[in-house]
Amino acid sequence: MNLTRRRAASLALGGLLSLPGLALAQGAAQGAAQGAPLKFGVGMFQPDREKNDATYRPLAVHLAQRLGRPVELRTVDSWEGLAKSLANGETDLALMGPWGYVLANHFADAQVVSTILYQGKPEYFAMIVTHPDSGLNSIDDLLGPKGKGRSFAFGDKGSTSGYLIPFFEFQKRGIDPEKHFARVLYTKHQAIQTQVTAGQLDAGADFNRNRDVMISQGLITAARSKVIWQSAPLPNDAFAVSASLAKDAAFVKRLQAALAEVGPLLAGQPNLLPANYTGFVTRDNAFYKPIRDAGLATGKLGAR
């Protein structure tokens, strides 16, 4: 990436979290693999770094074996941080949220090669949740007089469902959340559900996959997590490569083939992906147009 593009990326991603303490996990196939290690960045999909590393290490090992190169797993604390690391060359491969991918593509020419499947589908939904005692029954309540002066939580600003899409919905309805709500927080999805269901927050943004998992694990109850708004379908998390790797068509094909193998392998190796994730499907940049359009409309995605 040239200096001008690098400065643009820095400005656009300015304020993103730094990346201290990246956890490195060497793929088991390293001994037989040839070539420089591939740095594989994964967002914080699990509640903590240790669990996240353990969850995605089998996928890193699979990729090392299929690609014939060592793969270093790096858990990155935020979606914003992962977008930045892919943009500045600290990451070669990334499993990342849609908005983070769009940022990395827009400012650093990162390219999606595949989309992860959840229960066989390449799409998911953003949502807004409240608790049953809030008196809020719809997004109209939340953004009307009933909701004024309440507390609301977004995810971090690199989150698609936790920030970009609900912010876009507020904007379309003429609402500035910083003015409408008495308190606005930016935190992790798990914390949003925990605090909303406990009644510590009036409402917050989340996505269906996180809510479903927290309910299934007994971390929250469905009765305490009341959905009052859901988005149109959104593209699932992207498996992306850096701009330099994207130019290597042969490598991209090998990577897509390795990812396509994951779904059929799950029957015998269920730990290759977390529960309910069922593989990968090849997708290109056009699939993420709804996220790009939202970024442009909100002014969050500026000129290159």
Tab-separated table of N, CA and C in Angstrom, residues 6 9 27 64 160 174 181 183 196 202 242-243 281 295:
chain	number	residue	atom	x	y	z
A	6	ARG	N	-1.813	4.536	2.736
A	6	ARG	CA	-1.577	4.207	4.141
A	6	ARG	C	-2.058	5.317	5.058
A	9	ALA	N	-5.799	5.176	5.225
A	9	ALA	CA	-6.242	4.099	6.109
A	9	ALA	C	-6.074	4.504	7.564
A	27	GLY	N	0.582	-23.469	14.003
A	27	GLY	CA	-0.127	-24.637	13.469
A	27	GLY	C	0.689	-25.896	13.668
A	64	ALA	N	-2.963	-24.805	7.635
A	64	ALA	CA	-1.526	-25.064	7.497
A	64	ALA	C	-1.285	-26.349	6.716
A	160	THR	N	-20.448	-4.589	12.784
A	160	THR	CA	-21.527	-4.380	11.817
A	160	THR	C	-22.871	-4.293	12.525
A	174	GLY	N	-33.774	9.939	11.693
A	174	GLY	CA	-33.475	11.297	12.160
A	174	GLY	C	-33.062	11.385	13.610
A	181	PHE	N	-30.360	9.584	23.785
A	181	PHE	CA	-30.198	8.793	25.001
A	181	PHE	C	-29.396	9.568	26.039
A	183	ARG	N	-27.432	8.065	28.186
A	183	ARG	CA	-26.136	7.382	28.316
A	183	ARG	C	-25.964	6.424	27.158
A	196	VAL	N	-28.266	-5.826	29.604
A	196	VAL	CA	-29.667	-5.554	29.261
A	196	VAL	C	-30.585	-6.522	29.996
A	202	ASP	N	-31.132	-0.114	29.385
A	202	ASP	CA	-32.487	-0.173	28.842
A	202	ASP	C	-32.546	-0.941	27.532
A	242	SER	N	-4.985	-10.324	2.558
A	242	SER	CA	-4.372	-9.026	2.318
A	242	SER	C	-4.298	-8.734	0.830
A	243	ALA	N	-4.072	-7.479	0.493
A	243	ALA	CA	-4.008	-7.075	-0.911
A	243	ALA	C	-2.904	-7.823	-1.653
A	281	VAL	N	-18.486	-20.744	2.123
A	281	VAL	CA	-18.912	-20.698	0.729
A	281	VAL	C	-18.138	-19.575	0.040
A	295	GLY	N	-22.124	2.088	5.132
A	295	GLY	CA	-20.961	2.889	5.509
A	295	GLY	C	-20.901	4.204	4.762
